[in-house]
PDB file of C-alpha atoms and ligand atoms in Angstrom:
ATOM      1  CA  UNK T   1      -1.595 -14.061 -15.005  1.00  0.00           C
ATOM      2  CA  UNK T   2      -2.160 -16.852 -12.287  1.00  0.00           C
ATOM      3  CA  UNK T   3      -1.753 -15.038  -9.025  1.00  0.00           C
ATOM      4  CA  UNK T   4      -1.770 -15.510  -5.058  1.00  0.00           C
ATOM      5  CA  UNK T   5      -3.228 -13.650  -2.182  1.00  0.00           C
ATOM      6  CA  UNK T   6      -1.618 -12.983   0.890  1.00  0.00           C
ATOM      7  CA  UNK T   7      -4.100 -12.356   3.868  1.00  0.00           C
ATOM      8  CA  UNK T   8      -7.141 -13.676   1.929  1.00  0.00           C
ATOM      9  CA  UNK T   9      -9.730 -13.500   5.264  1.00  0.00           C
ATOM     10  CA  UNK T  10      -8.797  -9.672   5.658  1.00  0.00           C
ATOM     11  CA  UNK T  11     -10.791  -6.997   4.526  1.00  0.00           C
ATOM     12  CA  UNK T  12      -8.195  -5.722   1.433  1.00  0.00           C
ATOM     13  CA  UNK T  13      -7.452  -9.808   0.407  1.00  0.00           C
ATOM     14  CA  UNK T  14     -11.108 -10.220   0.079  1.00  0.00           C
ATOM     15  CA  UNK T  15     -10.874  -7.183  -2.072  1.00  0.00           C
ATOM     16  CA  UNK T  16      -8.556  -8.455  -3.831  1.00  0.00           C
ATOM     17  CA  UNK T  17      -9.905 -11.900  -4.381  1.00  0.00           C
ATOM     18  CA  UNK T  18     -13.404 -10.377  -5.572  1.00  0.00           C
ATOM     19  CA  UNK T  19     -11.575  -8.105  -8.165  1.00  0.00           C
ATOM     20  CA  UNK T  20      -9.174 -10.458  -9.275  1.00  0.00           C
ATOM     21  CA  UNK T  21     -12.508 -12.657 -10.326  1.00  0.00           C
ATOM     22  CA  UNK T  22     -13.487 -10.420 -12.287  1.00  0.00           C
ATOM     23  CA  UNK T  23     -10.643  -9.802 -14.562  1.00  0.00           C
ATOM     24  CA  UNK T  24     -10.382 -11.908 -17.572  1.00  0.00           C
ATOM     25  CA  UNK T  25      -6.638 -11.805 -17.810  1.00  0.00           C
ATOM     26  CA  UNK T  26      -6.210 -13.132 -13.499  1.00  0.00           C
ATOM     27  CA  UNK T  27      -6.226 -16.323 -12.259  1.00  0.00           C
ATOM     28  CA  UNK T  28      -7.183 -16.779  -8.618  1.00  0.00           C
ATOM     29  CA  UNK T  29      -4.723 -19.611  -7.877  1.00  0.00           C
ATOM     30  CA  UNK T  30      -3.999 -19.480  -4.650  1.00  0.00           C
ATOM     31  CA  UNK T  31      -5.449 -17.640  -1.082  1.00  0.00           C
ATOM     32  CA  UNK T  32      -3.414 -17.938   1.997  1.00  0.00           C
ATOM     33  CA  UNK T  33      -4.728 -16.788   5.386  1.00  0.00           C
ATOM     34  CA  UNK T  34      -3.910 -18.648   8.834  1.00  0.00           C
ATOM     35  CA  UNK T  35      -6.915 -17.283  10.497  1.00  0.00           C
ATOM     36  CA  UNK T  36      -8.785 -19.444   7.677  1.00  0.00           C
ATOM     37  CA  UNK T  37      -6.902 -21.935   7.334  1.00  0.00           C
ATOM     38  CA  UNK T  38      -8.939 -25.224   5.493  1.00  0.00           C
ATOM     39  CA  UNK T  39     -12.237 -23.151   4.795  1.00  0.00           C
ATOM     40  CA  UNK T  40     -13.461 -22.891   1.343  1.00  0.00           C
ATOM     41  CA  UNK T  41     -12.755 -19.527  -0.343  1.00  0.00           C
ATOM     42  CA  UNK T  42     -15.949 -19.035  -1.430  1.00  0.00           C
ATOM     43  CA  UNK T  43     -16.961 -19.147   2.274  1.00  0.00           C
ATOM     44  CA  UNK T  44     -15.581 -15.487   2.416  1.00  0.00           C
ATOM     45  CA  UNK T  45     -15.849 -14.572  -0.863  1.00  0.00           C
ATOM     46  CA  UNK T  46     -18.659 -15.857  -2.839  1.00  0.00           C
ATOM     47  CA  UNK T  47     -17.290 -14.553  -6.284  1.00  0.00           C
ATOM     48  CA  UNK T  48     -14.389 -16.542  -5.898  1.00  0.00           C
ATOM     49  CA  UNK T  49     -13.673 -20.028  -8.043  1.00  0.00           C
ATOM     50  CA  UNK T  50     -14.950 -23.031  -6.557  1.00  0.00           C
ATOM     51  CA  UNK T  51     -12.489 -25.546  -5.038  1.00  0.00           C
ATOM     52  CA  UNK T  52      -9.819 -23.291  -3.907  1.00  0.00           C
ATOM     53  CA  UNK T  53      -9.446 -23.945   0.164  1.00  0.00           C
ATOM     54  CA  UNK T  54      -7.622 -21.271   2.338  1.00  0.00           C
ATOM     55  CA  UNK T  55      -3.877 -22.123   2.643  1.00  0.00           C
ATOM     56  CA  UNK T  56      -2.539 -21.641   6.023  1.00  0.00           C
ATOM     57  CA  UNK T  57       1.516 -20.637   4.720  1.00  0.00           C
ATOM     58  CA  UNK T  58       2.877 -19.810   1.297  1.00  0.00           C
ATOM     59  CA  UNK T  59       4.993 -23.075   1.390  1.00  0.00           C
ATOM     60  CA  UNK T  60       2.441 -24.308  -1.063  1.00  0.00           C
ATOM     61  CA  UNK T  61       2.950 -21.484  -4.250  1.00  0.00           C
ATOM     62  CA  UNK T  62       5.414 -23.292  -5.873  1.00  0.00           C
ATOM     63  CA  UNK T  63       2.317 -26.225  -6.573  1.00  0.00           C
ATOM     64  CA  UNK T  64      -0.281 -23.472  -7.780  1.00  0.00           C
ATOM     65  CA  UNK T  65       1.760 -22.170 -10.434  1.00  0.00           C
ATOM     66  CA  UNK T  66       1.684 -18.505  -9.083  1.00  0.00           C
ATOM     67  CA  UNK T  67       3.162 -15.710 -10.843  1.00  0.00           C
ATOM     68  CA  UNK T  68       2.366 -12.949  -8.700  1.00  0.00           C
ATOM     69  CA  UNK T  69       1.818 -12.557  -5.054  1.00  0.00           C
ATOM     70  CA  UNK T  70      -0.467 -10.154  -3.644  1.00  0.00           C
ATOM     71  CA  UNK T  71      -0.129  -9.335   0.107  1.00  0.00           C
ATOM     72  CA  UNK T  72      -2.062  -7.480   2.299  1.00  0.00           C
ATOM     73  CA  UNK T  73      -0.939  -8.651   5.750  1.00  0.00           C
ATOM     74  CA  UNK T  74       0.341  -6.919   8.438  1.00  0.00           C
ATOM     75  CA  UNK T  75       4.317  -6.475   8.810  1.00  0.00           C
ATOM     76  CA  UNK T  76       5.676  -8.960  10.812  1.00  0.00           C
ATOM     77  CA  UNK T  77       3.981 -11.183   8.167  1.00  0.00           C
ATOM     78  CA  UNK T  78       4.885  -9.208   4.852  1.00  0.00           C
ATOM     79  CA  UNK T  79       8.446  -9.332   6.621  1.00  0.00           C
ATOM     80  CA  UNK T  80       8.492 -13.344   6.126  1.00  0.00           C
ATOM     81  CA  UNK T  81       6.187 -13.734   3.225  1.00  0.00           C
ATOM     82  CA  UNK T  82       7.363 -11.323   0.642  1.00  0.00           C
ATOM     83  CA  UNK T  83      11.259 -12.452   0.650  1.00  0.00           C
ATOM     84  CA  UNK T  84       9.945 -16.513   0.312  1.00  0.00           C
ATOM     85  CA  UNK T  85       7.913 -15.512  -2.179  1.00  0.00           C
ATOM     86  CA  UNK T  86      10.643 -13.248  -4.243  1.00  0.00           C
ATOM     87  CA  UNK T  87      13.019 -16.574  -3.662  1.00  0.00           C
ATOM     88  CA  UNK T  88      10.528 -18.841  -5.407  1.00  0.00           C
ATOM     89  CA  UNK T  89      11.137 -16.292  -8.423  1.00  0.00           C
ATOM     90  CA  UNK T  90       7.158 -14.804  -7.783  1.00  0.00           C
ATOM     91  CA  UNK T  91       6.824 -11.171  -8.607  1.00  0.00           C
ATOM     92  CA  UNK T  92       5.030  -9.558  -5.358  1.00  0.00           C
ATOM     93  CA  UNK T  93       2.888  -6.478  -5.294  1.00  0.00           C
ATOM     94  CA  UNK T  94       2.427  -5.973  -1.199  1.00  0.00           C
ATOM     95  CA  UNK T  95       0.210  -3.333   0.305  1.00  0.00           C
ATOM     96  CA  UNK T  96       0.877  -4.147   3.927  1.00  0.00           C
ATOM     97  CA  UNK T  97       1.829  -1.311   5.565  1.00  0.00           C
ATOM     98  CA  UNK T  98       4.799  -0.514   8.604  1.00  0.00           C
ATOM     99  CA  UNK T  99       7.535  -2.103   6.900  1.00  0.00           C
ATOM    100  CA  UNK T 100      11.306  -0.365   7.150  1.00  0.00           C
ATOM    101  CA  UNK T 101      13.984   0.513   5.543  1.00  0.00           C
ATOM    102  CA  UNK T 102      16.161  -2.710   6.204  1.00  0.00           C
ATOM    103  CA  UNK T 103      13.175  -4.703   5.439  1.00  0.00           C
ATOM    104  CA  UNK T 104      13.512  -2.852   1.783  1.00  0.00           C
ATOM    105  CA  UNK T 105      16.985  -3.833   1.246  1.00  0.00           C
ATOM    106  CA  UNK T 106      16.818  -7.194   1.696  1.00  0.00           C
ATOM    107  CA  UNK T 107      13.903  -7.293  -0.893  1.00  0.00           C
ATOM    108  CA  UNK T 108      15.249  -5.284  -3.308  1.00  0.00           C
ATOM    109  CA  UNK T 109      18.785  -8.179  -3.212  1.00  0.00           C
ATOM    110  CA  UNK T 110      16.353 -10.879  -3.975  1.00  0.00           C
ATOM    111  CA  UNK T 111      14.530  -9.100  -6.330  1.00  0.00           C
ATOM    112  CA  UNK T 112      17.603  -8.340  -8.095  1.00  0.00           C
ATOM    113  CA  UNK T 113      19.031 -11.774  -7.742  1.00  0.00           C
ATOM    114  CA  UNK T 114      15.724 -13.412  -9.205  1.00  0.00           C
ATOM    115  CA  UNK T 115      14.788 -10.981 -11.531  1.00  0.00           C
ATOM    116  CA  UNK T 116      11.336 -10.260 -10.375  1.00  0.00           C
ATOM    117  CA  UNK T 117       9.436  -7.331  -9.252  1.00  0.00           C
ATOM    118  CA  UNK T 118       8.397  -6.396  -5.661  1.00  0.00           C
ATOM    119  CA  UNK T 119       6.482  -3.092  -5.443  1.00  0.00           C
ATOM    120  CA  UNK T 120       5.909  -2.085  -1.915  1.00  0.00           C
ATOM    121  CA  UNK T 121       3.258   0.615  -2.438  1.00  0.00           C
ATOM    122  CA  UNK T 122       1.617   2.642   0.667  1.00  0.00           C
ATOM    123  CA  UNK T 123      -1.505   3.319  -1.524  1.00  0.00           C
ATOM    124  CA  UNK T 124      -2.639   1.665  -4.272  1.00  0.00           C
ATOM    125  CA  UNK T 125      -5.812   4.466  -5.024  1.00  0.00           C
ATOM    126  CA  UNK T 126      -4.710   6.052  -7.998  1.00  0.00           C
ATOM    127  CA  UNK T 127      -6.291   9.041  -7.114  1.00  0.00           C
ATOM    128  CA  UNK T 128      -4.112   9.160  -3.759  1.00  0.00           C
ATOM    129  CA  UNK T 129      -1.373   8.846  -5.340  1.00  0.00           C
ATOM    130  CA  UNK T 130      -2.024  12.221  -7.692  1.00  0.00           C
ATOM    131  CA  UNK T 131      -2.555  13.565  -4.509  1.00  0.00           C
ATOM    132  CA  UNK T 132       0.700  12.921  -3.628  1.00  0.00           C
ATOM    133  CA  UNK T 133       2.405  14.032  -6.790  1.00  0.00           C
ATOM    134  CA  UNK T 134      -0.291  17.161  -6.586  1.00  0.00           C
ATOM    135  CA  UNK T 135       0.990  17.935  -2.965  1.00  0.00           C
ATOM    136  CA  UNK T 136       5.026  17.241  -4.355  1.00  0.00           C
ATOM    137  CA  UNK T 137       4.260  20.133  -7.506  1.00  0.00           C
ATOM    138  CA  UNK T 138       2.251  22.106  -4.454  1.00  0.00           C
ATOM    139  CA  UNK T 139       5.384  22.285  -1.839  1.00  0.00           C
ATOM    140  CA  UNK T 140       7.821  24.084  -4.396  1.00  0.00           C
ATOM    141  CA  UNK T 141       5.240  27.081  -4.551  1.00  0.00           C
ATOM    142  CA  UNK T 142       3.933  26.836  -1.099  1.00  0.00           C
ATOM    143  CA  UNK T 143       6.496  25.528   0.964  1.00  0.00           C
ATOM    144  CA  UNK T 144       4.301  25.598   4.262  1.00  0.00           C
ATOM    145  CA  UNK T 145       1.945  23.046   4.454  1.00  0.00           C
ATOM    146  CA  UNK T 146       0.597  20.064   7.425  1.00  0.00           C
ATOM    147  CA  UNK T 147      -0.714  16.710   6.178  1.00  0.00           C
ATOM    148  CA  UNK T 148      -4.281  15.507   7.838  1.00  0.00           C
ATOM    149  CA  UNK T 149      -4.532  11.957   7.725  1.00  0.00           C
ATOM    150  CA  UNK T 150      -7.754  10.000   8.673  1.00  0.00           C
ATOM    151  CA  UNK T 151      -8.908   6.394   8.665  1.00  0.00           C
ATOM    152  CA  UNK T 152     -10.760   3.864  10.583  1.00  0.00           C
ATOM    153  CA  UNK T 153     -10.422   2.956  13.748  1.00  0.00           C
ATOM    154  CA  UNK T 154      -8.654  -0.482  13.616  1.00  0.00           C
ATOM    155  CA  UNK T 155      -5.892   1.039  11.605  1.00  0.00           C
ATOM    156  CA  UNK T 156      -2.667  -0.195  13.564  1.00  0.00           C
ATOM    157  CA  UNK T 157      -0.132   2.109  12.149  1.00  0.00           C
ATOM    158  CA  UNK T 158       0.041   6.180  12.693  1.00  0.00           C
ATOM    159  CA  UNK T 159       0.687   8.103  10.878  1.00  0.00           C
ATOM    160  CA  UNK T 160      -0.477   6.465   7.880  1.00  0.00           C
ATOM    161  CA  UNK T 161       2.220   4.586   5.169  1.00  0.00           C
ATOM    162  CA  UNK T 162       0.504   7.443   2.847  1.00  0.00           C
ATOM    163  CA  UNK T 163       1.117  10.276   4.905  1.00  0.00           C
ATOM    164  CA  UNK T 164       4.553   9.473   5.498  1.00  0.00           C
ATOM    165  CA  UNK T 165       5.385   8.970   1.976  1.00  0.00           C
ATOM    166  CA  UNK T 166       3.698  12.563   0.982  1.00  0.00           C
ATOM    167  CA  UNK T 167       5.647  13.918   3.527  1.00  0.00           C
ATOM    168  CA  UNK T 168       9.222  12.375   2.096  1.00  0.00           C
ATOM    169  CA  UNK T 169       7.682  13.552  -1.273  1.00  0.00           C
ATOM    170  CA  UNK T 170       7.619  17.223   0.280  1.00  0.00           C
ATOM    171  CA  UNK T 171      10.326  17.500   1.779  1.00  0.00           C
ATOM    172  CA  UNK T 172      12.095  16.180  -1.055  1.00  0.00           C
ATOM    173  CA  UNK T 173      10.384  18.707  -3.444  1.00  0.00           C
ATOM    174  CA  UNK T 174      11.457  21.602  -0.603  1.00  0.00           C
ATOM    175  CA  UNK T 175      14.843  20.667  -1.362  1.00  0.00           C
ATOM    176  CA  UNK T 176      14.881  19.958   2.517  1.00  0.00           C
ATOM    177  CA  UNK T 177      17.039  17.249   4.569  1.00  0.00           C
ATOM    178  CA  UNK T 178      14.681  15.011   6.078  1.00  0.00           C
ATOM    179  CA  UNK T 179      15.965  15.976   9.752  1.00  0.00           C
ATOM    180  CA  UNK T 180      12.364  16.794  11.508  1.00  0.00           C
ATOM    181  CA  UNK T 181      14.125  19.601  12.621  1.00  0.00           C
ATOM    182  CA  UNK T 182      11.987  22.611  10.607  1.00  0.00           C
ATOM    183  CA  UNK T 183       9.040  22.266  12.827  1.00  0.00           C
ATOM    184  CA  UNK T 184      10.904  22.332  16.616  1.00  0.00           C
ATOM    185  CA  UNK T 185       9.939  21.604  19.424  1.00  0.00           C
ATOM    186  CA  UNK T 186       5.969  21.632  19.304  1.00  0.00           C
ATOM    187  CA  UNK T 187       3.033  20.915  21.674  1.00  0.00           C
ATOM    188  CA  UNK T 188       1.699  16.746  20.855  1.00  0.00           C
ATOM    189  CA  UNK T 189      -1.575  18.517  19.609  1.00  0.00           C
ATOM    190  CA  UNK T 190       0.515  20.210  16.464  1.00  0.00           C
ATOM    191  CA  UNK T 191       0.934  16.817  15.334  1.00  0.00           C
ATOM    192  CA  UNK T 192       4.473  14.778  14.769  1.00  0.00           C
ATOM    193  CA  UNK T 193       6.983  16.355  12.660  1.00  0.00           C
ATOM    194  CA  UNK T 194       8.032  14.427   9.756  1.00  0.00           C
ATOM    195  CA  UNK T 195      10.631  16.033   8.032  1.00  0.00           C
ATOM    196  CA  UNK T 196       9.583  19.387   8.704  1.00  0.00           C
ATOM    197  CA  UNK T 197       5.919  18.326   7.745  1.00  0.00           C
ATOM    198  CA  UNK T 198       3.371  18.393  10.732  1.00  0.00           C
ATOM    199  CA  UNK T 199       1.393  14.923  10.220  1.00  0.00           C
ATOM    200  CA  UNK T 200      -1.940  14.692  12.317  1.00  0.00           C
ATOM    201  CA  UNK T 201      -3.935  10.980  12.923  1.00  0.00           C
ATOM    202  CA  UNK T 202      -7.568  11.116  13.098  1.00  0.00           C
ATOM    203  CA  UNK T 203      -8.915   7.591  13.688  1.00  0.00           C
ATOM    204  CA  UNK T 204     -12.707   6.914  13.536  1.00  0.00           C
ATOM    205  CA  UNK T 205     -15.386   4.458  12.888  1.00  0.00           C
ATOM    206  CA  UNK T 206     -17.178   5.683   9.445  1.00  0.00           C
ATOM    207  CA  UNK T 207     -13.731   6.641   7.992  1.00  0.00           C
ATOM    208  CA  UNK T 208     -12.051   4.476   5.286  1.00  0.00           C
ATOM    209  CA  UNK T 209      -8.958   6.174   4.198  1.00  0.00           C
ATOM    210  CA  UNK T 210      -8.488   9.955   3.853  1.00  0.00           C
ATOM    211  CA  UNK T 211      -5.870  12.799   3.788  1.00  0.00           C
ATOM    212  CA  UNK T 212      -5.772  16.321   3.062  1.00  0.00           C
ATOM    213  CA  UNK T 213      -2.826  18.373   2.610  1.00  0.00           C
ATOM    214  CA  UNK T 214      -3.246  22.305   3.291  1.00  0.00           C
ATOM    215  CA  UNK T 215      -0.678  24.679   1.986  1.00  0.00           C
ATOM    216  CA  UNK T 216      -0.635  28.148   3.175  1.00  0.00           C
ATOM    217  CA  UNK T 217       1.024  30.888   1.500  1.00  0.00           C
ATOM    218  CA  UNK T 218       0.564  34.589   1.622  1.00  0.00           C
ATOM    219  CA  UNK T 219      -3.487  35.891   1.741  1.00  0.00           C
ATOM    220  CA  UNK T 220      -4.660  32.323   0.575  1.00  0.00           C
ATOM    221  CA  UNK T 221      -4.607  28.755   1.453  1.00  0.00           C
ATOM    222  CA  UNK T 222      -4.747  25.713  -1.092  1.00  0.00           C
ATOM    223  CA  UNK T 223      -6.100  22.342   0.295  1.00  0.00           C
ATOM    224  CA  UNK T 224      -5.826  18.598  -1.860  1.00  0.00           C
ATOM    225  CA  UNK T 225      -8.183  16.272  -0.370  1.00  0.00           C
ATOM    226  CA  UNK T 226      -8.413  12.534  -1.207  1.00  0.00           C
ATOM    227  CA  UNK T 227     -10.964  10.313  -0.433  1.00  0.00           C
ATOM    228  CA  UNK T 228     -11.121   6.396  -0.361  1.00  0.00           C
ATOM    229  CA  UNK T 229     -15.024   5.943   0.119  1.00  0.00           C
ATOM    230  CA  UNK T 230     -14.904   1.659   0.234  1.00  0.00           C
ATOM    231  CA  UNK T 231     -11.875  -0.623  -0.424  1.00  0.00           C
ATOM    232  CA  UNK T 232     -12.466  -1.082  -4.037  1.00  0.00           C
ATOM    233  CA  UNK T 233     -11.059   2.366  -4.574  1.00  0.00           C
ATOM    234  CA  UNK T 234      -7.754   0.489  -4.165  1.00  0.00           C
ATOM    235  CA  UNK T 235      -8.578  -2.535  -6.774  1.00  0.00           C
ATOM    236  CA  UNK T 236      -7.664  -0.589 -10.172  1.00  0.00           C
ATOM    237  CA  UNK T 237      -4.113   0.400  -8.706  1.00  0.00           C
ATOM    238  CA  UNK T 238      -3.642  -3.287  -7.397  1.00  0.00           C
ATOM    239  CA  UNK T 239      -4.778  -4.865 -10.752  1.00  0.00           C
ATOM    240  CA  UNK T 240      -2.790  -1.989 -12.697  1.00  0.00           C
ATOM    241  CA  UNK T 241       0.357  -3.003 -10.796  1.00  0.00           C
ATOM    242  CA  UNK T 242      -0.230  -6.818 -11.302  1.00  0.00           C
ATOM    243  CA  UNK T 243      -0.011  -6.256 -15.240  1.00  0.00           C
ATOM    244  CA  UNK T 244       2.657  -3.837 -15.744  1.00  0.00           C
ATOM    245  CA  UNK T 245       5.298  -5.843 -12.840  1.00  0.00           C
ATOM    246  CA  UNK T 246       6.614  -8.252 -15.745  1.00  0.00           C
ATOM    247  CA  UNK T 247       7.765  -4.551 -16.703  1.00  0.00           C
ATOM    248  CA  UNK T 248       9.747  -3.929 -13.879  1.00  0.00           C
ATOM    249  CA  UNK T 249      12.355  -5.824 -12.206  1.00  0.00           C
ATOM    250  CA  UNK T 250      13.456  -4.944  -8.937  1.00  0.00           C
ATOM    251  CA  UNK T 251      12.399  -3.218  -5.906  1.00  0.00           C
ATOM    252  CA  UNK T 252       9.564  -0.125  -6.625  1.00  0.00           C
ATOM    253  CA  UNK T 253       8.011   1.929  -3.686  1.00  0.00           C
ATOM    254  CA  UNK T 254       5.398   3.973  -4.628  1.00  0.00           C
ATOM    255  CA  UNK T 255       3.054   2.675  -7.658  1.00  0.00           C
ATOM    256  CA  UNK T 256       3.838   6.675  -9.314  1.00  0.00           C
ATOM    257  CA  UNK T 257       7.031   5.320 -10.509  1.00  0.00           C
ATOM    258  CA  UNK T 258       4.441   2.580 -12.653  1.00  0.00           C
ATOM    259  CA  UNK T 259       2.659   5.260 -13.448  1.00  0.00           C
ATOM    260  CA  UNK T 260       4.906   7.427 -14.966  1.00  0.00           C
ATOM    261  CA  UNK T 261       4.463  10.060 -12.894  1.00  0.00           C
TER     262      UNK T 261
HETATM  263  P1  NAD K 301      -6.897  -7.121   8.129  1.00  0.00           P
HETATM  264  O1  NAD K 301      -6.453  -7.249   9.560  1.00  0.00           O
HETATM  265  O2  NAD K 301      -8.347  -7.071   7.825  1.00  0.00           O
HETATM  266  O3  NAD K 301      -6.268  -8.331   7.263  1.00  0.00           O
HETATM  267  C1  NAD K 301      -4.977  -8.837   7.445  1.00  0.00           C
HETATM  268  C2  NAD K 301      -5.055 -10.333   7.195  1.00  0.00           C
HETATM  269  O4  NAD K 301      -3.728 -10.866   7.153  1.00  0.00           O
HETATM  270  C3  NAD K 301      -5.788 -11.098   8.339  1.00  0.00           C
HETATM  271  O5  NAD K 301      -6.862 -11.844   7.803  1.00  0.00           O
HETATM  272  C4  NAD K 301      -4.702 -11.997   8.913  1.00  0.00           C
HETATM  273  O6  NAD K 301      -5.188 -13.252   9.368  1.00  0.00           O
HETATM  274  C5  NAD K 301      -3.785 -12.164   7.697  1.00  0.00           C
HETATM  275  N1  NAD K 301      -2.450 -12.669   8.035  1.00  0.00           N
HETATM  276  C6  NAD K 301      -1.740 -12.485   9.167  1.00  0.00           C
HETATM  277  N2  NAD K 301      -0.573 -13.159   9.096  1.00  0.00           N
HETATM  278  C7  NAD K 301      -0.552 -13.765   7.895  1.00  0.00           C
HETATM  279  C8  NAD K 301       0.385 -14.614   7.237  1.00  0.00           C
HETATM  280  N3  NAD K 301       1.548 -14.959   7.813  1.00  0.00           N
HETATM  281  N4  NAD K 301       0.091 -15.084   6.002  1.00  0.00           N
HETATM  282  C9  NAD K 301      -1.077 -14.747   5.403  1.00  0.00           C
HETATM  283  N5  NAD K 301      -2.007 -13.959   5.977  1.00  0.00           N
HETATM  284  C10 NAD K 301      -1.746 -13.475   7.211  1.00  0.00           C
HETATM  285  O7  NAD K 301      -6.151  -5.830   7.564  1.00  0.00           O
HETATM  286  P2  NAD K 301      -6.514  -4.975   6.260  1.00  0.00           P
HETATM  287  O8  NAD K 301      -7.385  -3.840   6.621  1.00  0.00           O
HETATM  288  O9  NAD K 301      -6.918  -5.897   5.156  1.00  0.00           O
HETATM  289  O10 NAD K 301      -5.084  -4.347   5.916  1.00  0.00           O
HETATM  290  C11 NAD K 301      -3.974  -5.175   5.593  1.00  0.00           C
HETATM  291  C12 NAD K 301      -2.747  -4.310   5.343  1.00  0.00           C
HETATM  292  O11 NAD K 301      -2.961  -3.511   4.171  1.00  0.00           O
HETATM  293  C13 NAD K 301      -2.411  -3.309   6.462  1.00  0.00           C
HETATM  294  O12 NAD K 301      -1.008  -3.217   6.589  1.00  0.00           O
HETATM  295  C14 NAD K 301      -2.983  -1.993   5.949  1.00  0.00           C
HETATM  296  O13 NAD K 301      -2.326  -0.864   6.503  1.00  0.00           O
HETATM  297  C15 NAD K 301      -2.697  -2.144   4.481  1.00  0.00           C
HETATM  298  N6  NAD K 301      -3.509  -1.335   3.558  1.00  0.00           N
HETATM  299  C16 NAD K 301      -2.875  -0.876   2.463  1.00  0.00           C
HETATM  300  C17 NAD K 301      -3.566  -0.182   1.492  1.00  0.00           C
HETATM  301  C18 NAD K 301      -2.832   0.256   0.268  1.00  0.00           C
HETATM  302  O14 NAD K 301      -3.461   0.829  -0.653  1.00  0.00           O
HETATM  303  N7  NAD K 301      -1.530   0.011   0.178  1.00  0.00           N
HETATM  304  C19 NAD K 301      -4.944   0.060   1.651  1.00  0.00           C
HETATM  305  C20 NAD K 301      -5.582  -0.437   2.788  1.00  0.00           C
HETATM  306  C21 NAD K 301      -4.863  -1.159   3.736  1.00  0.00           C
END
């Protein structure tokens, strides 16, 4: 599969780049990062093919051959990128983080419309996301339960794209509207309710990306704990979702519902 990356210079499109090198079945065609802009690939990641230069806009996919976009960005970005690239009849599988719900239904029209996939996924650890579905099984058994989430420091959304998605999954598995109404009015140190789910940000230096979900029921508590030690824990899920999208036309969010799970 010949693929692009979205926000190539960042930490996660470096990632990306790196891991897509080493997969027989990828094709780096294509890195595009304005803060690089002209600078050889290899420059930034030195397991990259020779003679690909950062591309400063996405304009150029249609020349590269591209099949699949990958973008780690940051919103505002992933809110231009992702529909151009869905247009140009490119599958996308976006990690990028703080998007909303309008942003969703526009891509899930041109998905539609050109046939392609466009996963938006919060976390592409696989082991997160069996966290999540752990803490969705959890919630029908222990209903009360408050979601830790912590990451590094230059994080710019809070709380996290995970933690709010394990918190839909919750409350969903509750059998609860998702009015933020089941916590009331609580001190800022309880955390912010999210759908009757108290979330709580830790940001640090040292942390990657981490969450814990604590249930407590009567005379016991239960705890599920993830743990993203580096940013390749998030390369299987990202190559995972680059080979099955061909299977799955259409908006996804969430890479469980590629998983089966
Ligand atoms: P980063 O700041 O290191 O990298 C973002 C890169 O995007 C920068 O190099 C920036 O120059 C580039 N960029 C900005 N505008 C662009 C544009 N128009 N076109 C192309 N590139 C552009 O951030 P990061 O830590 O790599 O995280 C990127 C995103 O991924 C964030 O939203 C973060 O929350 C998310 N994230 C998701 C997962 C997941 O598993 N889904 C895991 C980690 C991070």
């Amino acid at each position: 599969m010949r693929v692009a990356v979205c926000g190539a210079a960042g930490r996660m499109g470096r990632e990306v780049c790196r891991a897509l090198s080493a997969e027989s079945d990828m094709e780096l065609v294509c890195a595009v990062d304005p803060a690089a802009a002209g600078k050889p690939l290899r420059e930034l990641v030195p397991e990259a093919p020779g003679g690909l230069l950062v591309q400063e806009s996405i304009s150029v996919l249609p020349d590269t051959g591209a099949e699949a976009l990958v973008d780690f960005t940051m919103a505002e970005a992933a809110r231009q990128n992702i529909p151009r690239a869905l247009e140009m009849g490119v599958h996308v599988v976006a990690g990028t983080t703080g998007l909303r719900s309008g942003d969703l239904e526009a891509f899930a029209e041109l998905a539609d419309k050109r046939g392609v996939a466009c996963l938006i996924a919060p976390n592409f650890a696989l082991g997160a996301v069996l966290m999540m579905r752990f803490a969705a099984i959890a919630a029908r058994f222990l209903p009360d339960c408050e979601i830790i989430e912590l990451h590094h420091p230059l994080k710019l959304d809070a709380p996290s794209g995970t933690a709010s998605l394990t918190a839909e999954m919750i409350a969903s598995a509750r059998g609860e509207a998702d009015d933020g109404s089941k916590g009331g009015k609580a001190p800022p140190s309880r955390g912010e309710d999210r759908g009757g789910v108290r979330v709580h940000s830790v940001r640090l230096p040292g942390l990657v990306a981490h969450q814990e979900v604590i249930f407590g029921g009567v005379g016991q508590t239960l705890t599920i704990r993830h743990d993203s030690l580096d940013r390749t824990s998030f390369m299987p899920g990202v190559i995972f979702a680059l080979r099955e999208a061909p299977r799955h036309p259409g908006l996804t969010v969430g890479l469980e519902k590629w998983m089966g799970l």
